[in-house]
XYZ file of C-alpha atoms in Angstrom:
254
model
C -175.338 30.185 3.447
C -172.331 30.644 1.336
C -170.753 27.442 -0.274
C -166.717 26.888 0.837
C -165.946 28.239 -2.932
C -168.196 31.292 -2.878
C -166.616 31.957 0.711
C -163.010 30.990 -0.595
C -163.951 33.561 -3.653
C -165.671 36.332 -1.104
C -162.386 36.421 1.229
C -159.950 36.564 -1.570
C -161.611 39.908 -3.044
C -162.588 41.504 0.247
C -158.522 41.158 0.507
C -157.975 42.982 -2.707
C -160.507 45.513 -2.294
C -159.523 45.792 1.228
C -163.640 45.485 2.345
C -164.824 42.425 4.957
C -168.908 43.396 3.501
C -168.573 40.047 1.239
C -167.795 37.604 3.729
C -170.778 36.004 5.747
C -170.115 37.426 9.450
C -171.941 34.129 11.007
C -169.018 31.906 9.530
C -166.185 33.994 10.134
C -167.748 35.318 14.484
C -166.946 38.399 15.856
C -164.634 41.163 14.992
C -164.078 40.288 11.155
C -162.825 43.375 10.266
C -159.950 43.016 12.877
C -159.290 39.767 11.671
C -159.346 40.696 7.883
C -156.879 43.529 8.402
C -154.334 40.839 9.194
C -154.458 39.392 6.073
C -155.127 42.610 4.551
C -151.923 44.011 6.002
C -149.631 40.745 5.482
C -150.564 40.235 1.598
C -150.188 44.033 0.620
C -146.879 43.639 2.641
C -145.694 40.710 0.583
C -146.643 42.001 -2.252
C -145.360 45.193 -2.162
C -142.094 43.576 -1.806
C -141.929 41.546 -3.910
C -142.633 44.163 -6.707
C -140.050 46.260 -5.076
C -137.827 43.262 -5.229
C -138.156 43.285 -8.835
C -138.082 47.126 -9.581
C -135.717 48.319 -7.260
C -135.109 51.214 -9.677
C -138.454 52.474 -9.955
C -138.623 52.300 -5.794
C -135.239 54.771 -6.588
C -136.754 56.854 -9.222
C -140.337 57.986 -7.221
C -139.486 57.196 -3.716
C -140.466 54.913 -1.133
C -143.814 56.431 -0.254
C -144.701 56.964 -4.135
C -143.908 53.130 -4.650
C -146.171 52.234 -1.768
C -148.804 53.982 -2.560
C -148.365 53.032 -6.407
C -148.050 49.441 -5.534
C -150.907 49.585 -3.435
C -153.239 50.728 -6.602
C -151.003 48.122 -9.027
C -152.022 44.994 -6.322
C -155.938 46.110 -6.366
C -156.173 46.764 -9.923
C -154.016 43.923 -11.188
C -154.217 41.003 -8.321
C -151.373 38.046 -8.792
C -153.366 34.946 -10.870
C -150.468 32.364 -9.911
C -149.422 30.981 -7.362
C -145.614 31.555 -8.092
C -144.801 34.851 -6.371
C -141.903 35.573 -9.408
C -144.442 35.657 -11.503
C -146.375 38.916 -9.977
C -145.583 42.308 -11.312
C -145.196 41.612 -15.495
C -147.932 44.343 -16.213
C -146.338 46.903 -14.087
C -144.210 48.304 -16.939
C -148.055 49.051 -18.568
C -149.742 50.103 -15.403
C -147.278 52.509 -14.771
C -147.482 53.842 -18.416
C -151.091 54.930 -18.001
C -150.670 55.584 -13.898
C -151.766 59.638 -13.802
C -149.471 60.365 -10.986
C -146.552 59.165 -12.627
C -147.495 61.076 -16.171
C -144.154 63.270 -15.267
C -141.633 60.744 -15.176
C -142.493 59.325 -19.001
C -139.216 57.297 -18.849
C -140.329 55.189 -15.681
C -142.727 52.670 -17.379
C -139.416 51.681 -19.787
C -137.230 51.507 -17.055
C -139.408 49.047 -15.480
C -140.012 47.203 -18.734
C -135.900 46.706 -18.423
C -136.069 45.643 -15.179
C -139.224 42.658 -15.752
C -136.691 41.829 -18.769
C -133.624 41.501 -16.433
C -135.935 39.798 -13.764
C -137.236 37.167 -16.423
C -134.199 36.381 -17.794
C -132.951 35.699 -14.603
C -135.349 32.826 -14.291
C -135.670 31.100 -17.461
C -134.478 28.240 -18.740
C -131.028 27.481 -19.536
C -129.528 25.726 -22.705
C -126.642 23.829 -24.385
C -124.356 26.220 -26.296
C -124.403 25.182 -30.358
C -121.445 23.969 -31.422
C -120.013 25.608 -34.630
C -119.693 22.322 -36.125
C -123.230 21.943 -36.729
C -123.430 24.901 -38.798
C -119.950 23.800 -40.608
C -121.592 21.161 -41.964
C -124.473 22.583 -44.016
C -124.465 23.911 -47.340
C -124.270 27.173 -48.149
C -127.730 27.133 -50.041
C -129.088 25.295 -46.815
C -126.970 27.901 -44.454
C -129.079 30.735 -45.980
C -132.473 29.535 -45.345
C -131.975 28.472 -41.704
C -133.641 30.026 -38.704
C -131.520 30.713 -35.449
C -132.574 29.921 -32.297
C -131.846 32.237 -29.235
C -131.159 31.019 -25.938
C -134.121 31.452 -23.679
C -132.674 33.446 -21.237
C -132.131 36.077 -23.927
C -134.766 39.199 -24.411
C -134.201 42.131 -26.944
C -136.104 45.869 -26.018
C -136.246 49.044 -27.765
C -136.450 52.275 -25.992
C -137.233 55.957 -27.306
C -135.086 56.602 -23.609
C -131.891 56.072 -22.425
C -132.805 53.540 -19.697
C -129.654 51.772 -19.823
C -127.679 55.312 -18.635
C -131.011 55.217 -16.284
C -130.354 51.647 -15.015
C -126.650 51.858 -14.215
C -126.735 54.725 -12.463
C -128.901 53.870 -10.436
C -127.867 50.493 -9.134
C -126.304 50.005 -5.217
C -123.431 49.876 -6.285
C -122.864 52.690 -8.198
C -120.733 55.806 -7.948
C -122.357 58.335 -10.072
C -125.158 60.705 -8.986
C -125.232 62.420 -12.462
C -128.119 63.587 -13.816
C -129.591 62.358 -17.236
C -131.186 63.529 -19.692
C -134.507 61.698 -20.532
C -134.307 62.598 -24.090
C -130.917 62.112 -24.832
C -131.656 59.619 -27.275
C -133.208 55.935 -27.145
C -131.374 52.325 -26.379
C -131.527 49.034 -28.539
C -131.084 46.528 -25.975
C -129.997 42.801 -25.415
C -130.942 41.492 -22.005
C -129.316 38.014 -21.350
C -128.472 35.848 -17.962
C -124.503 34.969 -18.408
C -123.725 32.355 -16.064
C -125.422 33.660 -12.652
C -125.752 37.516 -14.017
C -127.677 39.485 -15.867
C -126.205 41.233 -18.499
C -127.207 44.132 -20.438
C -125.880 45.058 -23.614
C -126.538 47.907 -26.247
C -126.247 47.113 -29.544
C -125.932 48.900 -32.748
C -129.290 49.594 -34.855
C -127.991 46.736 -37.278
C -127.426 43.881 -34.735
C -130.661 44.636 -33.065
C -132.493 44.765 -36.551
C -131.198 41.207 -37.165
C -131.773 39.445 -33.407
C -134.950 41.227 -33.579
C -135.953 39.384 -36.810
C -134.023 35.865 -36.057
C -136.415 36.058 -32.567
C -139.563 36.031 -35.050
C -138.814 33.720 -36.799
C -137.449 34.805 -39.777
C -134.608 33.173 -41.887
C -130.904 34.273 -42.331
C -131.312 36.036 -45.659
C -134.408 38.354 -44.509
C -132.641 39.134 -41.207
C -129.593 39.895 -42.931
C -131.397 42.202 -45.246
C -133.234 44.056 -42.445
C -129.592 44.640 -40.583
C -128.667 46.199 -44.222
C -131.106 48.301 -44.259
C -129.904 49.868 -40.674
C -126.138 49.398 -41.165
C -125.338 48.837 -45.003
C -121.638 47.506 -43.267
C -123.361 45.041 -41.488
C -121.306 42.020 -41.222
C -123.296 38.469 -40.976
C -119.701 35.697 -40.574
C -118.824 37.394 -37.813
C -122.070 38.054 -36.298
C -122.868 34.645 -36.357
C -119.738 33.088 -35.008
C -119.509 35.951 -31.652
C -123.239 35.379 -30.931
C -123.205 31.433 -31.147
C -119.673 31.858 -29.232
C -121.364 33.761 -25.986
C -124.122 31.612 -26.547
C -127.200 34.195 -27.585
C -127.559 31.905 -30.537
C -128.305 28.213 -29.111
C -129.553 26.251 -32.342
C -131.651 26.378 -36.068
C -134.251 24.945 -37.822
C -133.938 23.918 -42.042
């Protein structure tokens, strides 16, 4: 007889793989494949929702019956490992990429990248802005040498597509039905929450060369000489003071 964790284990997969042979018919009676359906039925249901929750683009892009039956492969293949239902759906963006039916649409697995980013910002953390007067303080020899902090609600993503265009035009509330060209050229992207909002912002191959850099890590001086090297008119004061300002800078380490 099966313990209450091999049982517990059993039911979970025969839900995923959608098959009531695992479970031991003597504990669970009669008609177990009736029963199983229900559950069956009800977690695909919730589950399919809440990835279309998250990627209501995609659902645009492929269709409701494309999503379904994509989802449906995505929730077998990739079951949700917490119990936090916001959490489900952060390898979609990879699934998709290597999904054979959607090999024609090569754009869709960076849209939905975009839309986890805008999804997770959403939900992190907040922080205290950084008030310029910290920085005021410091030397300029210490100045040089710091490492910025960005707020946590802040995510940077570079595409070889224009998924922003993608994105925008494709939200309820939008007026345009033009079509776009999928290789129209790529995006540098900041993805922050403002207040209650998401807000998506493309930035010059310069500013994103220095975020990118300040988000690993890196000091001032070797951030500023990685935006050089993608816009030789870079220019750090001013950099510094708009992005502490809007708050995408929220502290620094000596």
């Amino acid at each position: 007889m099966q313990s209450l964790h091999e049982l517990q284990v059993a039911f979970a997969g025969a839900i995923v793989d959608r098959d009531a042979s695992a479970i031991d018919w003597t504990l669970c009676g009669n008609n177990t494949h009736d029963r199983l359906a229900v559950y069956i039925g009800n977690t695909y249901h919730n589950l399919r929702g809440a990835l279309r929750a998250v990627y209501p683009v995609v659902d645009r892009l492929v269709g409701e019956q494309f999503f379904d039956y994509t989802a449906n492969r995505y929730i077998r293949d990739h079951p949700s490992q917490s119990g936090d239902i916001q959490r489900f759906g952060d390898s979609f963006p990879a699934f998709l990429a290597s999904f054979p039916p959607a090999a024609s649409l090569p754009y869709l697995s960076d849209t939905a990248t975009l839309e986890w980013l805008a999804h997770e910002v959403f939900h992190a953390a907040d922080h205290a802005p950084l008030p310029l007067s910290e920085l005021s303080g410091l030397a300029g020899a210490e100045c040089s040498t710091l490492r910025l902090r960005l707020h946590p609600a802040c995510r940077l993503f570079a595409s070889a597509f224009p998924v922003l265009k993608i994105w925008q035009v494709n939200q309820p509330e939008s007026p345009s039905d033009e079509s776009i060209d999928a290789q129209a050229g790529g995006d540098r992207l900041l993805v922050r929450r403002v207040g209650f909002a998401v807000d998506i912002q493309a930035l010059p191959d310069g500013e994103f060369a220095m975020l990118r850099a300040l988000r690993a890590g890196q000091t001032i001086d070797d951030a500023y000489d990685l935006a050089l090297q993608r816009d030789p008119g870079f220019a750090l004061g001013e950099f510094i003071e708009r992005r502490i300002l809007d708050s995408t800078i929220v502290g620094f380490d000596l």
